[in-house]
Amino acid sequence: MNTKVSFVTKLYIWSLIFESLLYFVLGSQQNTGINTSFGRILQTITILLLSGYFISRIEFKLPNPLTGHFKMFTYLFLFSILSAIFGILTEGYTFRYVGNYNAGFATSAIAKFLRSAFVRPILEYVIYFFYITYFVVMPFYMIKTEKALFYFFKMFRRMFMIGLVIGLLDLLTSLAGFQFLARDMMDVVYVGFRFHGFAGEPRDAFVYLFYSYCVFNIESIYKTDQLLSKKYSLGIIGLMLLTQSASGLLGVLIGGILILGMVFSKVSIKQLIYGFLMAILVISFVVVGVLSSERIMSYIEVISLVYEALEEELPPPLVFVGQMNNIYPIWDMYVKAKNFNIFPLLVGSGFGSASVANNNWGYFLWSELMNPHSQIVRILYETGIIGLGLYIVTIFKQAKIHTIGLSDSKRKFFMYTMLLLIGMSLAHRSTTIFIYTGILIMTMTMYRKKIALLANQNLKEN
């Protein structure tokens, strides 16, 4: 505890905190090719500082990616490369109507280069490798003292509370027809009576709120060996409902299905009852969210017209235009499977291929790189059913392994909340699932060491 937290460790911690605070966007993809946020700038500075440190220490050895805690992520990455090879061979990266998807959108040479049809799929692999390395692996090496861990929890909670207060004030002023908090710093779009705080769009806030709840529970376990009280759960649920996020409710539904799959994998009377109660809770949460949101009900009213538009390759109902980037890839897989080509459904077409499908089917809607917002659509289209299953197992296994030593009820809590967070990150693309996984691995490793140390001290005293 007397060890000081180094500057580079603090910088790394702040880069993790700001990664999920999507309000702090400083540049758009239109100008830079990728979203430029305050968190990304901090990450770049951290990497530059660490690179100089490692170069000066010739004896430094990189961890073996095929052993230890992180080998499952390596297998997932290797499988995605196999999917890309299949995608190349089956024209998964071939455009039907346009040769480039940055026309009329990119305003700089770097943006045109990074968003070009050839470079963007490669960049998707670079981005995924960065997510795993920086968010999942590096916490294990960067936050390795108790003082650094406490610093992370303290700063994380502080930024959460500031965003919460400002978000609630914005929510209250919106009732009077005045809003001061846009979706991000570069944006002038306001979202109405929907909570979002510093998390960006309301759908981002939905995932961020639950992610924060999970982080607070890790902190509580480490410091007090107890989970948070129920009042925190009720408060988070209320804020999540105030986001009125359709993708968030879909994420809860996906997470609920994953939990039921886990419960029914080891069936007993007690588990059946628990699973039944969990199903009622999840369904009730989704139903309340749907019925209380005029925005979601507007989707339901015209959903029957979407199928007709897909069949005839016509523009969809106006209210669904913003969701078609999540629908066209699924439709493409359906059409291929209907023509007895099931391999894309099984192994996918490689990272970046979902945007190609969107431009092939939605060429009359946009002329820009258009990735799905829904992560489950991207993973399913780009790595298939096998890749989706591998993704879920890889992340869930971290909660299952690293909570060994906790009581049965606490361990189940972390496994269930991990499945819910997986469901939410599948419904809407979010890096919080990777950050939380890295924090969980790092914190629980330190927790087990602390418990072992206390046990040894008690043994000596006795």
Coordinates of C-alpha atoms in Angstrom, one line a residue:
M1 CA 0.0 0.0 0.0
N2 CA 3.0 2.3 0.5
T3 CA 4.1 1.9 -3.2
K4 CA 3.3 5.0 -5.2
V5 CA 1.1 4.8 -8.3
S6 CA 3.4 5.7 -11.2
F7 CA 2.4 8.4 -13.7
V8 CA 2.1 5.9 -16.6
T9 CA -0.2 3.7 -14.5
K10 CA -2.4 6.7 -13.6
L11 CA -2.5 7.6 -17.3
Y12 CA -3.4 4.1 -18.2
I13 CA -6.2 4.0 -15.6
W14 CA -7.7 7.3 -16.9
S15 CA -7.5 5.9 -20.5
L16 CA -9.7 3.0 -19.3
I17 CA -12.2 5.3 -17.6
F18 CA -12.6 7.7 -20.5
E19 CA -12.9 4.9 -23.1
S20 CA -16.5 4.3 -22.0
L21 CA -17.3 8.0 -21.6
L22 CA -18.3 8.6 -25.2
Y23 CA -19.4 12.2 -24.6
F24 CA -15.8 13.2 -24.9
V25 CA -15.4 12.8 -28.6
L26 CA -13.0 15.3 -30.2
G27 CA -13.0 14.2 -33.9
S28 CA -15.4 12.2 -36.1
Q29 CA -14.7 9.3 -38.5
Q30 CA -15.5 11.7 -41.3
N31 CA -12.3 13.7 -40.5
T32 CA -9.9 11.2 -39.1
G33 CA -11.1 7.8 -40.3
I34 CA -11.8 6.6 -36.7
N35 CA -13.5 8.2 -33.8
T36 CA -11.1 10.4 -32.0
S37 CA -12.0 10.6 -28.3
F38 CA -10.2 11.8 -25.2
G39 CA -9.8 8.2 -24.1
R40 CA -8.1 7.2 -27.4
I41 CA -5.7 10.1 -27.1
L42 CA -4.8 9.0 -23.6
Q43 CA -4.3 5.4 -24.9
T44 CA -2.0 6.6 -27.6
I45 CA 0.2 8.5 -25.2
T46 CA 0.3 5.5 -22.8
I47 CA 1.4 3.2 -25.6
L48 CA 4.1 5.6 -26.7
L49 CA 5.4 5.9 -23.2
L50 CA 5.3 2.1 -22.7
S51 CA 7.0 1.5 -26.0
G52 CA 9.9 3.7 -25.0
Y53 CA 10.2 1.9 -21.7
F54 CA 10.1 -1.6 -23.3
I55 CA 12.7 -0.6 -26.0
S56 CA 15.1 0.5 -23.2
R57 CA 14.7 -2.8 -21.4
I58 CA 16.0 -5.4 -23.8
E59 CA 15.3 -8.2 -21.3
F60 CA 11.6 -7.6 -21.3
K61 CA 9.6 -10.7 -22.6
L62 CA 6.2 -10.6 -24.1
P63 CA 3.7 -13.1 -22.5
N64 CA 3.0 -16.3 -24.4
P65 CA -0.4 -15.8 -26.1
L66 CA -1.1 -19.5 -26.2
T67 CA -0.8 -20.0 -22.4
G68 CA -2.3 -18.5 -19.3
H69 CA -5.4 -16.5 -18.8
F70 CA -5.6 -15.1 -22.3
K71 CA -5.2 -18.1 -24.7
M72 CA -8.9 -18.3 -25.5
F73 CA -8.8 -14.8 -26.9
T74 CA -5.9 -15.9 -29.1
Y75 CA -8.0 -18.8 -30.4
L76 CA -10.9 -16.5 -31.1
F77 CA -8.6 -14.2 -33.1
L78 CA -7.1 -17.0 -35.1
F79 CA -10.6 -18.3 -35.9
S80 CA -11.6 -14.8 -37.2
I81 CA -8.6 -15.0 -39.6
L82 CA -9.9 -18.3 -40.9
S83 CA -13.3 -16.6 -41.4
A84 CA -11.6 -13.9 -43.5
I85 CA -9.9 -16.4 -45.7
F86 CA -13.3 -18.0 -46.3
G87 CA -14.8 -14.6 -46.9
I88 CA -12.2 -13.8 -49.6
L89 CA -12.8 -17.1 -51.4
T90 CA -16.6 -16.7 -51.4
E91 CA -16.6 -12.9 -52.4
G92 CA -17.6 -11.8 -48.9
Y93 CA -15.6 -8.6 -49.5
T94 CA -16.9 -8.0 -53.0
F95 CA -19.2 -5.0 -53.7
R96 CA -22.1 -5.3 -56.1
Y97 CA -22.8 -1.7 -56.8
V98 CA -19.9 0.4 -55.5
G99 CA -16.1 0.0 -55.5
N100 CA -15.5 2.2 -52.4
Y101 CA -17.6 3.0 -49.4
N102 CA -16.2 6.4 -48.4
A103 CA -17.6 8.3 -51.3
G104 CA -19.2 11.6 -50.2
F105 CA -18.4 10.9 -46.6
A106 CA -14.7 11.1 -45.8
T107 CA -13.4 14.7 -45.9
S108 CA -9.6 14.1 -45.5
A109 CA -7.0 11.9 -47.2
I110 CA -6.4 9.9 -44.0
A111 CA -10.1 9.2 -43.6
K112 CA -10.5 8.1 -47.2
F113 CA -7.5 5.8 -46.8
L114 CA -8.6 4.2 -43.5
R115 CA -12.2 3.8 -44.7
S116 CA -11.3 2.4 -48.1
A117 CA -12.6 -1.0 -49.2
F118 CA -9.2 -2.6 -48.9
V119 CA -7.8 -1.0 -45.7
R120 CA -10.9 -1.1 -43.5
P121 CA -11.2 -4.9 -43.1
I122 CA -7.5 -5.0 -42.1
L123 CA -8.0 -2.1 -39.7
E124 CA -10.9 -4.1 -38.1
Y125 CA -8.4 -6.9 -37.2
V126 CA -5.9 -4.3 -35.8
I127 CA -8.7 -2.8 -33.7
Y128 CA -9.7 -6.2 -32.3
F129 CA -6.1 -7.0 -31.5
F130 CA -5.8 -3.7 -29.7
Y131 CA -9.0 -4.2 -27.7
I132 CA -7.8 -7.6 -26.4
T133 CA -4.2 -6.4 -25.7
Y134 CA -5.0 -3.1 -24.1
F135 CA -8.3 -3.7 -22.3
V136 CA -8.0 -7.4 -21.3
V137 CA -4.3 -8.2 -21.0
M138 CA -2.7 -5.0 -19.9
P139 CA -4.6 -4.4 -16.7
F140 CA -3.0 -7.6 -15.4
Y141 CA 0.4 -5.9 -15.9
M142 CA -0.4 -2.2 -15.3
I143 CA -2.6 -2.3 -12.3
K144 CA -0.7 -4.8 -10.2
T145 CA -0.6 -3.1 -6.8
E146 CA -3.4 -2.6 -4.3
K147 CA -2.8 1.2 -4.3
A148 CA -3.2 1.3 -8.1
L149 CA -6.3 -0.8 -7.9
F150 CA -7.8 1.5 -5.2
Y151 CA -6.9 4.5 -7.4
F152 CA -8.8 3.0 -10.3
F153 CA -11.9 2.4 -8.2
K154 CA -11.8 5.9 -6.7
M155 CA -11.4 7.7 -10.0
F156 CA -14.0 5.4 -11.7
R157 CA -16.6 6.1 -9.1
R158 CA -15.8 9.9 -9.1
M159 CA -16.4 10.2 -12.9
F160 CA -19.5 8.0 -12.7
M161 CA -21.0 10.3 -10.0
I162 CA -20.2 13.5 -12.0
G163 CA -21.8 12.0 -15.1
L164 CA -24.8 10.8 -13.1
V165 CA -25.5 14.2 -11.6
I166 CA -25.1 16.1 -14.9
G167 CA -27.1 13.5 -16.7
L168 CA -30.0 13.8 -14.2
L169 CA -29.9 17.6 -14.4
D170 CA -30.1 17.4 -18.2
L171 CA -33.0 15.0 -17.8
L172 CA -34.9 17.4 -15.5
T173 CA -34.3 20.4 -17.7
S174 CA -35.5 18.5 -20.7
L175 CA -39.0 18.5 -19.1
A176 CA -38.9 22.3 -19.4
G177 CA -37.9 22.0 -23.1
F178 CA -34.2 22.9 -22.5
Q179 CA -31.2 20.5 -22.8
F180 CA -27.6 21.3 -22.4
L181 CA -26.0 17.8 -22.8
A182 CA -25.7 16.6 -26.4
R183 CA -24.7 13.1 -27.4
D184 CA -21.0 14.1 -27.6
M185 CA -18.9 17.2 -27.6
M186 CA -18.7 17.4 -31.4
D187 CA -22.5 16.8 -31.8
V188 CA -25.4 19.2 -31.6
V189 CA -28.0 16.4 -31.4
Y190 CA -30.0 16.2 -28.2
V191 CA -32.0 13.1 -27.2
G192 CA -35.0 14.4 -25.4
F193 CA -36.2 12.9 -22.1
R194 CA -33.6 10.0 -22.1
F195 CA -30.8 9.6 -19.6
H196 CA -27.3 9.3 -21.1
G197 CA -24.9 11.4 -19.0
F198 CA -21.3 11.3 -20.2
A199 CA -21.8 7.8 -21.8
G200 CA -22.7 9.2 -25.2
E201 CA -25.9 8.0 -26.8
P202 CA -28.7 6.5 -24.5
R203 CA -27.9 3.0 -25.9
D204 CA -24.3 3.5 -24.9
A205 CA -25.5 4.7 -21.4
F206 CA -27.6 1.6 -21.0
V207 CA -24.5 -0.7 -21.3
Y208 CA -22.3 1.8 -19.3
L209 CA -24.7 1.8 -16.4
F210 CA -24.7 -2.0 -16.0
Y211 CA -20.9 -2.2 -16.6
S212 CA -20.4 0.4 -13.8
Y213 CA -22.7 -1.7 -11.5
C214 CA -20.5 -4.7 -12.2
V215 CA -17.3 -2.8 -11.5
F216 CA -18.7 -1.5 -8.2
N217 CA -19.5 -5.0 -7.1
I218 CA -15.9 -6.1 -7.8
E219 CA -14.7 -3.2 -5.7
S220 CA -17.2 -4.2 -2.9
I221 CA -16.0 -7.8 -3.0
Y222 CA -12.4 -6.8 -2.8
K223 CA -12.8 -4.3 0.0
T224 CA -15.6 -5.8 2.1
D225 CA -16.1 -9.4 0.8
Q226 CA -19.7 -8.5 0.2
L227 CA -21.9 -7.6 -2.8
L228 CA -23.7 -4.3 -3.1
S229 CA -27.0 -3.9 -1.4
K230 CA -30.3 -4.2 -3.4
K231 CA -30.9 -0.4 -3.4
Y232 CA -28.0 0.0 -5.8
S233 CA -29.5 -2.6 -8.1
L234 CA -32.9 -0.8 -8.1
G235 CA -31.2 2.6 -8.8
I236 CA -29.3 1.2 -11.8
I237 CA -32.4 -0.5 -13.2
G238 CA -34.3 2.8 -12.9
L239 CA -31.6 4.7 -14.8
M240 CA -31.4 2.0 -17.4
L241 CA -35.1 2.3 -18.1
L242 CA -34.8 6.0 -18.4
T243 CA -32.4 5.6 -21.4
Q244 CA -35.4 4.1 -23.3
S245 CA -32.9 2.0 -25.3
A246 CA -34.4 -0.6 -27.6
S247 CA -31.0 -2.3 -28.1
G248 CA -30.5 -2.3 -24.3
L249 CA -33.7 -4.2 -23.7
L250 CA -32.7 -6.6 -26.5
G251 CA -29.4 -7.0 -24.7
V252 CA -31.2 -7.9 -21.4
L253 CA -33.2 -10.5 -23.4
I254 CA -30.1 -12.0 -24.9
G255 CA -28.4 -12.1 -21.5
G256 CA -31.5 -13.7 -20.0
I257 CA -31.4 -16.4 -22.6
L258 CA -27.8 -17.1 -21.9
I259 CA -28.5 -17.3 -18.2
L260 CA -31.3 -19.8 -18.8
G261 CA -29.0 -21.8 -20.9
M262 CA -26.5 -21.9 -18.1
V263 CA -29.2 -22.8 -15.5
F264 CA -30.7 -25.6 -17.6
S265 CA -27.2 -27.1 -18.3
K266 CA -27.3 -28.4 -14.8
V267 CA -31.0 -29.0 -14.1
S268 CA -32.3 -29.5 -10.6
I269 CA -35.6 -28.5 -9.0
K270 CA -34.0 -25.5 -7.2
Q271 CA -32.3 -24.4 -10.4
L272 CA -35.5 -24.8 -12.4
I273 CA -37.4 -22.6 -10.0
Y274 CA -34.5 -20.0 -10.0
G275 CA -34.5 -20.1 -13.8
F276 CA -38.3 -19.6 -14.0
L277 CA -38.1 -16.6 -11.6
M278 CA -35.1 -15.2 -13.6
A279 CA -37.2 -15.6 -16.8
I280 CA -40.1 -13.7 -15.3
L281 CA -37.8 -10.9 -14.1
V282 CA -36.1 -10.5 -17.5
I283 CA -39.4 -10.6 -19.4
S284 CA -41.0 -8.1 -17.0
F285 CA -38.0 -5.7 -17.4
V286 CA -38.2 -5.9 -21.2
V287 CA -42.1 -5.5 -21.3
V288 CA -42.0 -2.5 -19.0
G289 CA -39.2 -1.0 -21.1
V290 CA -41.1 -1.5 -24.4
L291 CA -44.5 -0.3 -23.1
S292 CA -43.0 2.8 -21.5
S293 CA -41.2 3.9 -24.7
E294 CA -43.1 5.6 -27.6
R295 CA -39.9 5.2 -29.7
I296 CA -39.8 1.4 -29.4
M297 CA -43.6 1.1 -30.0
S298 CA -43.1 3.1 -33.3
Y299 CA -40.8 0.3 -34.5
I300 CA -43.3 -2.4 -33.6
E301 CA -46.1 -0.6 -35.5
V302 CA -44.3 -0.8 -38.9
I303 CA -42.2 -3.9 -38.5
S304 CA -44.4 -5.9 -40.9
L305 CA -43.4 -3.5 -43.7
V306 CA -39.7 -4.2 -43.3
Y307 CA -39.9 -7.8 -44.7
E308 CA -41.7 -6.5 -47.8
A309 CA -39.1 -3.9 -48.4
L310 CA -36.3 -6.5 -48.1
E311 CA -38.0 -8.9 -50.5
E312 CA -38.5 -6.2 -53.1
E313 CA -35.2 -4.4 -52.4
L314 CA -37.1 -1.2 -51.7
P315 CA -36.4 1.6 -49.2
P316 CA -37.6 0.6 -45.7
P317 CA -40.1 2.5 -43.6
L318 CA -38.5 5.8 -42.5
V319 CA -38.5 4.9 -38.8
F320 CA -36.4 1.8 -39.6
V321 CA -33.7 3.5 -41.7
G322 CA -31.4 3.9 -38.7
Q323 CA -31.7 0.2 -37.9
M324 CA -31.2 -1.3 -41.4
N325 CA -27.5 -1.6 -40.9
N326 CA -28.4 -4.3 -38.3
I327 CA -30.9 -6.0 -40.5
Y328 CA -29.2 -6.2 -43.9
P329 CA -26.4 -8.6 -42.8
I330 CA -29.0 -11.0 -41.2
W331 CA -31.0 -10.8 -44.4
D332 CA -27.9 -11.6 -46.5
M333 CA -27.2 -14.7 -44.4
Y334 CA -30.9 -15.7 -44.8
V335 CA -30.8 -15.4 -48.6
K336 CA -27.5 -17.4 -48.8
A337 CA -28.9 -20.1 -46.5
K338 CA -32.1 -20.2 -48.6
N339 CA -29.9 -20.9 -51.6
F340 CA -28.2 -23.8 -49.7
N341 CA -25.1 -21.9 -48.9
I342 CA -24.8 -22.4 -45.1
F343 CA -21.1 -22.0 -44.7
P344 CA -21.3 -18.1 -44.1
L345 CA -23.8 -18.9 -41.4
L346 CA -21.4 -21.3 -39.8
V347 CA -18.0 -19.7 -40.1
G348 CA -18.7 -16.1 -41.3
S349 CA -17.0 -14.0 -43.8
G350 CA -14.3 -12.2 -41.8
F351 CA -14.0 -8.9 -39.9
G352 CA -15.3 -5.9 -42.0
S353 CA -17.5 -8.0 -44.3
A354 CA -20.7 -6.9 -42.5
S355 CA -20.2 -3.4 -43.8
V356 CA -19.9 -4.8 -47.4
A357 CA -23.2 -6.6 -46.9
N358 CA -24.8 -3.3 -45.7
N359 CA -23.5 -1.5 -48.8
N360 CA -24.6 -4.2 -51.1
W361 CA -28.2 -4.3 -49.8
G362 CA -28.5 -0.6 -48.7
Y363 CA -26.7 1.1 -51.6
F364 CA -29.7 3.4 -52.0
L365 CA -29.5 4.5 -48.4
W366 CA -25.8 5.4 -47.9
S367 CA -22.5 5.7 -49.6
E368 CA -20.3 5.3 -46.6
L369 CA -18.8 2.6 -44.5
M370 CA -21.8 1.3 -42.5
N371 CA -21.1 -1.3 -39.8
P372 CA -23.9 -2.7 -37.8
H373 CA -24.5 -1.1 -34.4
S374 CA -25.4 -4.5 -33.0
Q375 CA -22.4 -6.6 -32.0
I376 CA -24.3 -9.8 -32.3
V377 CA -25.0 -9.1 -35.9
R378 CA -21.4 -8.2 -36.6
I379 CA -20.0 -11.3 -34.9
L380 CA -22.6 -13.6 -36.4
Y381 CA -22.1 -12.3 -39.9
E382 CA -18.3 -12.0 -39.7
T383 CA -17.4 -15.2 -37.7
G384 CA -20.6 -17.3 -38.0
I385 CA -22.4 -19.3 -35.4
I386 CA -19.2 -21.0 -34.4
G387 CA -17.4 -17.7 -33.9
L388 CA -20.3 -16.3 -31.9
G389 CA -20.3 -19.3 -29.6
L390 CA -16.5 -19.1 -29.2
Y391 CA -16.8 -15.4 -28.3
I392 CA -19.4 -16.0 -25.6
V393 CA -17.6 -18.9 -24.1
T394 CA -14.2 -17.1 -24.1
I395 CA -15.5 -14.1 -22.1
F396 CA -17.9 -16.1 -19.8
K397 CA -15.1 -18.5 -19.0
Q398 CA -13.1 -15.6 -17.4
A399 CA -15.9 -15.0 -14.9
K400 CA -16.2 -18.7 -14.2
I401 CA -12.5 -19.3 -13.6
H402 CA -11.5 -16.2 -11.8
T403 CA -14.4 -16.2 -9.2
I404 CA -13.3 -19.6 -7.9
G405 CA -12.8 -19.2 -4.1
L406 CA -15.9 -17.1 -3.6
S407 CA -19.1 -18.5 -2.0
D408 CA -21.4 -20.3 -4.4
S409 CA -24.0 -17.4 -4.3
K410 CA -21.4 -14.7 -5.0
R411 CA -19.8 -16.7 -7.8
K412 CA -23.1 -17.2 -9.5
F413 CA -23.8 -13.5 -9.2
F414 CA -20.7 -12.7 -11.1
M415 CA -21.4 -15.4 -13.7
Y416 CA -25.0 -14.1 -14.2
T417 CA -24.0 -10.5 -14.4
M418 CA -21.2 -11.4 -16.9
L419 CA -23.8 -13.1 -19.1
L420 CA -26.1 -10.1 -18.9
L421 CA -23.2 -7.8 -19.8
I422 CA -22.3 -10.1 -22.7
G423 CA -25.9 -9.9 -23.9
M424 CA -25.9 -6.1 -23.7
S425 CA -22.6 -5.8 -25.5
L426 CA -23.9 -8.2 -28.2
A427 CA -27.0 -6.0 -28.7
H428 CA -24.9 -2.9 -29.0
R429 CA -21.2 -2.7 -29.8
S430 CA -19.3 -1.6 -26.7
T431 CA -15.8 -2.0 -25.4
T432 CA -17.0 -2.1 -21.8
I433 CA -17.1 -5.9 -22.0
F434 CA -13.4 -6.1 -22.7
I435 CA -12.5 -3.5 -20.0
Y436 CA -14.7 -5.3 -17.4
T437 CA -13.1 -8.7 -18.3
G438 CA -9.6 -7.3 -17.8
I439 CA -10.6 -5.6 -14.5
L440 CA -12.2 -8.8 -13.3
I441 CA -9.2 -11.0 -14.1
M442 CA -6.8 -8.5 -12.5
T443 CA -8.9 -7.7 -9.4
M444 CA -9.8 -11.4 -8.6
T445 CA -6.1 -12.4 -9.0
M446 CA -5.1 -9.8 -6.4
Y447 CA -8.1 -10.8 -4.2
R448 CA -7.0 -14.5 -4.1
K449 CA -3.4 -13.4 -3.3
K450 CA -4.7 -11.2 -0.5
I451 CA -6.9 -14.0 1.0
A452 CA -3.9 -16.4 0.8
L453 CA -1.7 -13.9 2.5
L454 CA -4.2 -13.3 5.3
A455 CA -4.6 -17.1 5.8
N456 CA -0.8 -17.5 6.1
Q457 CA -0.6 -14.7 8.6
N458 CA -3.4 -16.3 10.7
L459 CA -1.7 -19.6 10.5
K460 CA 1.6 -18.2 11.8
E461 CA -0.2 -16.3 14.6
N462 CA -2.0 -19.5 15.7

